[in-house]
CSV table of C-alpha atoms in Angstrom, one decimal:
chain,number,residue,atom,x,y,z
A,1,MET,CA,-22.3,-10.8,5.3
A,2,ARG,CA,-24.7,-12.1,8.1
A,3,PHE,CA,-25.7,-9.0,10.2
A,4,PHE,CA,-28.3,-9.1,13.2
A,5,CYS,CA,-28.5,-7.7,16.6
A,6,LYS,CA,-29.1,-10.3,19.8
A,7,ALA,CA,-29.9,-9.2,22.9
A,8,ILE,CA,-27.2,-10.7,25.4
A,9,TRP,CA,-29.4,-11.1,28.6
A,10,GLU,CA,-32.7,-13.0,28.8
A,11,ASP,CA,-35.5,-11.4,30.7
A,12,GLY,CA,-35.1,-11.0,34.3
A,13,GLU,CA,-31.7,-11.1,34.1
A,14,TYR,CA,-30.5,-7.7,33.7
A,15,ASN,CA,-31.6,-5.2,36.5
A,16,TYR,CA,-29.6,-1.8,35.9
A,17,ALA,CA,-31.5,0.8,37.5
A,18,ALA,CA,-30.9,3.9,34.7
A,19,ALA,CA,-31.6,1.3,31.9
A,20,TYR,CA,-34.8,3.0,31.0
A,21,GLY,CA,-35.3,0.0,28.6
A,22,PHE,CA,-32.1,-0.9,26.9
A,23,ILE,CA,-30.7,-4.3,27.2
A,24,PRO,CA,-27.0,-4.7,26.1
A,25,ASN,CA,-27.0,-6.4,22.7
A,26,ILE,CA,-24.4,-7.2,20.2
A,27,HIS,CA,-24.5,-6.3,16.5
A,28,ALA,CA,-23.0,-9.0,14.6
A,29,TYR,CA,-21.2,-8.9,11.4
A,30,LEU,CA,-20.4,-12.7,10.2
A,31,HIS,CA,-19.2,-14.1,7.0
A,32,GLU,CA,-21.4,-16.2,4.8
A,33,GLU,CA,-19.0,-19.1,4.6
A,34,GLY,CA,-15.9,-20.5,5.9
A,35,VAL,CA,-15.0,-20.4,10.0
A,36,HIS,CA,-13.2,-17.4,11.3
A,37,ASP,CA,-12.0,-16.3,14.8
A,38,GLY,CA,-13.8,-13.6,16.8
A,39,LEU,CA,-13.6,-10.3,18.1
A,40,ILE,CA,-15.7,-8.5,20.2
A,41,ILE,CA,-15.4,-4.9,20.0
A,42,ALA,CA,-16.5,-2.1,23.3
A,43,PRO,CA,-16.8,1.3,21.8
A,44,GLY,CA,-15.9,4.4,24.3
A,45,GLY,CA,-17.6,6.9,25.6
A,46,GLY,CA,-16.1,7.6,29.5
A,47,TYR,CA,-19.1,5.1,30.5
A,48,CYS,CA,-21.3,7.9,29.7
A,49,MET,CA,-21.9,6.3,25.8
A,50,CYS,CA,-21.1,3.7,23.5
A,51,VAL,CA,-19.6,6.4,21.1
A,52,PRO,CA,-20.5,5.2,16.9
A,53,GLN,CA,-17.1,6.1,16.1
A,54,GLU,CA,-15.8,3.0,17.8
A,55,GLY,CA,-18.8,0.9,16.7
A,56,GLU,CA,-19.6,-0.2,13.1
A,57,ILE,CA,-16.3,1.9,11.0
A,58,VAL,CA,-13.9,-0.7,13.3
A,59,ALA,CA,-16.3,-3.8,12.6
A,60,LYS,CA,-15.9,-3.8,9.0
A,61,GLU,CA,-11.9,-3.0,9.5
A,62,PHE,CA,-11.4,-6.5,11.2
A,63,TYR,CA,-14.3,-7.8,8.9
A,64,GLU,CA,-12.1,-7.4,6.1
A,65,LYS,CA,-9.2,-8.9,7.8
A,66,GLY,CA,-10.9,-12.0,8.1
A,67,LEU,CA,-12.8,-12.0,11.7
A,68,ASN,CA,-16.4,-13.0,12.6
A,69,VAL,CA,-17.0,-9.1,14.3
A,70,PHE,CA,-19.5,-8.5,17.3
A,71,VAL,CA,-20.1,-4.6,18.6
A,72,LEU,CA,-21.0,-4.9,22.1
A,73,SER,CA,-23.2,-2.1,23.5
A,74,TYR,CA,-22.7,-2.5,26.9
A,75,THR,CA,-24.2,-0.5,29.9
A,76,THR,CA,-23.3,3.3,30.4
A,77,ASP,CA,-25.0,5.8,32.2
A,78,ILE,CA,-25.4,9.6,30.5
A,79,THR,CA,-26.9,10.9,33.2
A,80,LEU,CA,-24.1,10.3,35.8
A,81,SER,CA,-26.8,8.7,38.6
A,82,VAL,CA,-26.6,5.1,38.8
A,83,PRO,CA,-22.9,4.2,39.3
A,84,LEU,CA,-22.3,1.1,37.0
A,85,ARG,CA,-19.5,-0.7,39.2
A,86,ARG,CA,-19.5,-4.5,37.9
A,87,GLN,CA,-22.2,-4.0,35.4
A,88,PRO,CA,-20.0,-3.6,32.5
A,89,LEU,CA,-17.9,-6.4,33.4
A,90,ALA,CA,-20.8,-8.6,33.7
A,91,ASP,CA,-22.2,-7.3,30.3
A,92,ILE,CA,-18.9,-8.1,28.4
A,93,ALA,CA,-18.1,-11.4,30.5
A,94,ARG,CA,-22.0,-12.4,29.1
A,95,ALA,CA,-20.9,-11.5,25.4
A,96,VAL,CA,-18.0,-13.6,25.6
A,97,ARG,CA,-20.0,-16.6,26.9
A,98,PHE,CA,-23.0,-15.8,24.2
A,99,VAL,CA,-20.7,-15.9,21.6
A,100,ARG,CA,-18.6,-18.9,22.3
A,101,ALA,CA,-22.1,-20.7,23.2
A,102,ARG,CA,-23.2,-20.2,19.7
A,103,ALA,CA,-19.6,-21.1,18.1
A,104,LYS,CA,-21.2,-23.7,16.0
A,105,GLU,CA,-24.1,-21.2,14.7
A,106,TYR,CA,-21.8,-18.2,14.4
A,107,SER,CA,-19.0,-20.2,12.2
A,108,LEU,CA,-16.6,-19.3,15.4
A,109,GLY,CA,-12.7,-20.8,14.9
A,110,LYS,CA,-11.3,-21.5,18.0
A,111,LYS,CA,-10.1,-17.9,19.1
A,112,LEU,CA,-12.1,-15.0,20.7
A,113,PHE,CA,-10.4,-11.6,21.2
A,114,VAL,CA,-11.8,-8.2,22.5
A,115,CYS,CA,-11.1,-5.2,21.8
A,116,GLY,CA,-11.7,-2.3,23.7
A,117,PHE,CA,-11.3,1.9,23.1
A,118,SER,CA,-10.8,4.4,25.8
A,119,ALA,CA,-13.2,3.3,28.8
A,120,GLY,CA,-14.5,0.7,26.8
A,121,ALA,CA,-10.7,-0.5,26.7
A,122,HIS,CA,-11.3,-0.4,30.6
A,123,VAL,CA,-13.9,-2.5,30.2
A,124,CYS,CA,-12.1,-5.2,28.1
A,125,GLY,CA,-8.9,-4.4,30.7
A,126,THR,CA,-11.3,-5.4,33.3
A,127,LEU,CA,-12.7,-8.7,31.8
A,128,ALA,CA,-8.6,-9.5,31.3
A,129,VAL,CA,-7.4,-8.9,35.0
A,130,HIS,CA,-10.9,-9.9,36.7
A,131,HIS,CA,-12.7,-12.9,34.3
A,132,GLU,CA,-12.5,-15.4,37.2
A,133,ASP,CA,-14.9,-13.0,39.1
A,134,ALA,CA,-17.3,-12.6,36.5
A,135,THR,CA,-19.4,-15.7,37.4
A,136,ASP,CA,-22.7,-16.1,35.4
A,137,SER,CA,-25.7,-17.9,37.4
A,138,ASN,CA,-27.3,-18.7,34.1
A,139,PRO,CA,-26.7,-22.7,33.7
A,140,MET,CA,-26.7,-22.2,29.8
A,141,TYR,CA,-23.5,-20.6,30.6
A,142,ALA,CA,-22.1,-22.2,33.6
A,143,ASP,CA,-19.1,-24.1,31.8
A,144,ILE,CA,-18.1,-21.6,29.5
A,145,SER,CA,-14.8,-19.7,29.9
A,146,CYS,CA,-15.3,-15.7,29.9
A,147,ARG,CA,-11.6,-15.5,29.3
A,148,PRO,CA,-10.9,-13.7,26.4
A,149,ASP,CA,-8.0,-15.5,24.1
A,150,GLY,CA,-6.6,-11.7,23.8
A,151,ALA,CA,-7.2,-7.9,24.3
A,152,ILE,CA,-6.8,-5.0,22.7
A,153,LEU,CA,-7.0,-2.0,24.4
A,154,CYS,CA,-6.9,1.5,22.4
A,155,TYR,CA,-5.7,4.4,24.3
A,156,PRO,CA,-7.2,2.8,27.2
A,157,VAL,CA,-8.3,3.8,30.9
A,158,ILE,CA,-6.3,2.1,32.9
A,159,THR,CA,-5.7,3.6,36.4
A,160,THR,CA,-7.9,5.1,39.1
A,161,GLY,CA,-4.8,7.0,40.3
A,162,THR,CA,-2.9,10.2,39.4
A,163,TYR,CA,-2.8,9.6,35.4
A,164,THR,CA,-6.8,8.3,35.5
A,165,HIS,CA,-9.7,9.9,33.4
A,166,PRO,CA,-11.7,11.3,36.2
A,167,SER,CA,-15.3,11.4,34.3
A,168,SER,CA,-15.0,7.5,33.8
A,169,VAL,CA,-14.3,6.8,36.9
A,170,GLU,CA,-17.2,9.0,38.5
A,171,ALA,CA,-19.5,7.2,35.7
A,172,LEU,CA,-18.1,3.8,37.4
A,173,VAL,CA,-17.7,3.8,40.7
A,174,GLY,CA,-20.1,7.0,41.7
A,175,LYS,CA,-18.6,10.4,43.6
A,176,ASN,CA,-17.9,8.8,46.8
A,177,PRO,CA,-16.3,5.7,45.8
A,178,SER,CA,-14.6,3.2,48.5
A,179,ASP,CA,-10.8,2.7,48.9
A,180,SER,CA,-11.3,-1.3,47.4
A,181,GLU,CA,-13.3,-0.3,44.6
A,182,LEU,CA,-10.7,2.0,43.1
A,183,GLU,CA,-8.3,-0.5,43.7
A,184,TYR,CA,-10.5,-2.9,41.8
A,185,PHE,CA,-10.5,-1.3,39.0
A,186,SER,CA,-7.2,0.0,38.7
A,187,LEU,CA,-6.3,-2.5,36.6
A,188,GLU,CA,-2.4,-2.0,36.6
A,189,LYS,CA,-3.0,-3.3,40.1
A,190,ASN,CA,-4.7,-6.3,39.2
A,191,VAL,CA,-2.5,-8.1,36.6
A,192,THR,CA,-1.6,-11.8,37.3
A,193,ASP,CA,-0.4,-14.4,35.4
A,194,LYS,CA,-3.5,-15.4,34.0
A,195,THR,CA,-4.2,-12.4,32.6
A,196,PRO,CA,-4.5,-12.8,28.6
A,197,PRO,CA,-2.2,-11.6,26.0
A,198,CYS,CA,-2.2,-8.2,25.4
A,199,PHE,CA,-2.1,-5.4,22.6
A,200,LEU,CA,-2.1,-1.5,23.6
A,201,TRP,CA,-1.7,1.3,22.0
A,202,GLN,CA,-1.9,5.1,22.0
A,203,THR,CA,-0.9,8.4,21.4
A,204,ALA,CA,2.1,10.2,23.1
A,205,THR,CA,-0.1,13.7,22.5
A,206,ASP,CA,-3.4,11.9,23.9
A,207,ASP,CA,-5.2,14.7,25.1
A,208,LEU,CA,-8.2,13.2,27.0
A,209,VAL,CA,-6.7,10.2,28.8
A,210,PRO,CA,-2.7,10.4,29.3
A,211,VAL,CA,-0.5,7.9,27.9
A,212,GLU,CA,0.7,7.1,31.1
A,213,ASN,CA,-2.1,4.7,31.1
A,214,SER,CA,-1.0,2.5,28.3
A,215,TYR,CA,2.5,2.4,29.9
A,216,LEU,CA,1.6,1.6,33.5
A,217,PHE,CA,-0.5,-1.5,31.8
A,218,ALA,CA,2.9,-2.5,29.9
A,219,ARG,CA,4.5,-2.4,33.0
A,220,ALA,CA,2.3,-4.2,35.1
A,221,LEU,CA,2.2,-7.1,32.1
A,222,LYS,CA,6.0,-7.4,32.0
A,223,GLU,CA,6.2,-7.7,35.5
A,224,LYS,CA,3.9,-11.0,35.5
A,225,ASN,CA,5.1,-12.0,32.4
A,226,VAL,CA,2.3,-11.7,30.4
A,227,PRO,CA,2.6,-11.5,26.5
A,228,PHE,CA,2.0,-7.9,25.0
A,229,ALA,CA,2.8,-5.5,22.5
A,230,HIS,CA,2.5,-1.9,23.2
A,231,TYR,CA,2.8,0.5,20.7
A,232,VAL,CA,2.9,4.3,21.1
A,233,PHE,CA,2.8,7.0,18.5
A,234,PRO,CA,3.9,10.4,18.4
A,235,ASN,CA,1.2,12.5,17.4
A,236,GLY,CA,-2.7,12.3,17.6
A,237,PHE,CA,-5.8,13.0,19.8
A,238,HIS,CA,-7.8,11.0,21.7
A,239,GLY,CA,-10.5,9.0,20.0
A,240,LEU,CA,-9.1,8.6,16.4
A,241,SER,CA,-10.3,5.0,16.3
A,242,VAL,CA,-9.7,4.1,12.2
A,243,PRO,CA,-8.2,7.4,11.1
A,244,THR,CA,-9.3,7.2,7.9
A,245,GLU,CA,-10.8,9.5,5.1
A,246,GLU,CA,-14.5,8.1,6.1
A,247,PHE,CA,-13.5,8.8,9.8
A,248,PHE,CA,-12.5,12.1,9.2
A,249,ASN,CA,-15.8,12.7,7.0
A,250,GLY,CA,-18.1,11.5,9.9
A,251,GLU,CA,-19.0,8.4,8.3
A,252,PHE,CA,-19.1,5.9,10.8
A,253,GLY,CA,-22.0,3.5,10.0
A,254,GLU,CA,-25.0,3.3,12.0
A,255,PRO,CA,-25.2,4.6,15.0
A,256,TYR,CA,-27.4,1.4,16.9
A,257,THR,CA,-24.7,1.9,19.9
A,258,MET,CA,-26.5,5.1,20.8
A,259,GLU,CA,-29.5,3.5,21.9
A,260,GLN,CA,-29.4,3.7,25.5
A,261,VAL,CA,-28.4,7.2,25.4
A,262,ARG,CA,-31.6,8.2,23.6
A,263,LEU,CA,-33.8,6.2,25.8
A,264,ALA,CA,-32.2,7.7,28.7
A,265,VAL,CA,-32.2,11.4,27.3
A,266,SER,CA,-36.1,10.9,26.4
A,267,ALA,CA,-36.6,9.5,30.1
A,268,VAL,CA,-35.0,12.5,31.8
A,269,LYS,CA,-36.9,15.1,29.1
A,270,ALA,CA,-40.3,13.6,30.4
A,271,GLY,CA,-39.2,13.6,34.3
A,272,LYS,CA,-38.8,10.1,34.4
A,273,GLY,CA,-34.9,10.3,35.3
A,274,VAL,CA,-33.8,8.2,38.3
A,275,ASN,CA,-31.5,10.1,40.9
A,276,VAL,CA,-31.0,12.4,38.2
A,277,SER,CA,-30.1,15.8,39.5
A,278,ALA,CA,-31.9,19.3,38.3
A,279,LYS,CA,-28.3,20.4,37.2
A,280,ARG,CA,-27.7,17.1,35.2
A,281,LYS,CA,-31.3,17.4,33.2
A,282,ALA,CA,-30.3,21.0,32.5
A,283,GLU,CA,-27.0,19.7,30.7
A,284,LEU,CA,-28.5,17.1,29.3
A,285,GLU,CA,-31.6,19.0,27.5
A,286,ALA,CA,-28.8,21.5,26.4
A,287,GLN,CA,-26.4,18.8,24.8
A,288,PHE,CA,-29.2,16.6,23.2
A,289,GLN,CA,-31.5,19.2,21.4
A,290,ASP,CA,-33.5,18.7,18.3
A,291,LYS,CA,-31.2,20.3,15.9
A,292,PRO,CA,-31.3,19.6,12.1
A,293,GLN,CA,-27.5,18.1,10.9
A,294,ASP,CA,-26.1,21.1,9.1
A,295,ALA,CA,-24.8,19.4,5.6
A,296,SER,CA,-22.4,22.1,4.6
A,297,GLN,CA,-20.0,20.4,7.2
A,298,ALA,CA,-19.5,17.7,5.4
A,299,GLN,CA,-16.1,17.5,3.3
A,300,ASP,CA,-13.5,15.7,1.9
A,301,LYS,CA,-11.2,14.5,4.9
A,302,LYS,CA,-8.2,13.4,2.7
A,303,ASN,CA,-5.4,15.8,4.3
A,304,GLU,CA,-6.7,15.1,7.6
A,305,ALA,CA,-6.3,11.6,7.5
A,306,ALA,CA,-3.0,12.0,5.9
A,307,GLN,CA,-1.8,13.0,8.7
A,308,TYR,CA,-2.1,9.7,10.7
A,309,GLU,CA,-1.1,7.2,8.1
A,310,ASP,CA,1.1,5.9,10.6
A,311,VAL,CA,-1.7,5.4,13.6
A,312,ARG,CA,-3.7,4.0,10.5
A,313,LEU,CA,-1.5,0.9,10.8
A,314,TRP,CA,-2.3,-0.2,14.7
A,315,THR,CA,-5.3,-2.3,12.7
A,316,THR,CA,-2.8,-4.5,10.5
A,317,LEU,CA,-0.5,-4.4,13.2
A,318,ALA,CA,-3.3,-5.9,15.4
A,319,ASP,CA,-4.4,-8.1,13.2
A,320,LYS,CA,-0.9,-9.7,12.7
A,321,TRP,CA,-0.4,-9.9,16.8
A,322,MET,CA,-4.0,-11.5,16.8
A,323,LYS,CA,-2.6,-14.2,13.9
A,324,ARG,CA,0.3,-15.1,15.9
A,325,LEU,CA,-2.2,-15.9,18.5
A,326,GLN,CA,-4.6,-17.9,16.5
A,327,ALA,CA,-1.2,-19.7,15.2
A,328,ASP,CA,-0.6,-20.9,19.0
């Protein structure tokens, strides 16, 4: 396996105010031989972070299925101080162009898919419906499309309406968004016949993002005749990622997706936060205390994994769905 990390923005291109030195990047998992289609993964985390349990563990799952995989650490804001707006869209659009521009170097096939979880699914879904808006001023990418060949949306945040996930929307557009912003980021309202094929899955008992989100998007896709697959599993909590024994043991792989959070929290603790309220500063100091890990909490989770054997099938279903598109 070839493994490496690359920043997707060049010097002077990225200027998000609350970055604290972070630059969005991709971690690559590439096969040593042969040509393989690609998958870019966007972890969730409520637009406050990119959680590690939806990063490397997912990448290795699809690497083993024959894809060249990239985990995108896009812009988030743990301080809830600087609305993200279209920056995550710009990040994933650049990531698609960045990978496509290096297709020969990365031994990529013709197809490139995106796969997002929760708020990361909103990032991928935003690209799916608004890819024409995501222009790039760098001449290197001027003629490279950012429209993915397909989007996999896992327990997705979709709507800014009744069934929304309020904290994700707050991080994205702030506490007082305009009606036009809410309309733009309510993805079910923006599906067109140019939206790429989509694969959605969620659990009916999702305890954080209502399952209605995936139904709303599936209905919108159907109305616009966009090919899609939609699976709803009867039981399971939000954030199931790939529900293996390793997942339930907390063995997610390297936590590199938390880089921006670490930089932001360090800045806030040092009194260098950007527009961070005293309340939020206190919350972050309490949440991110330096505590030794309790090794006694690590235990075999075979029984927990067995409860979600049906949900575990989503990766196989998604793989077969991608293979069908690869054959087109």
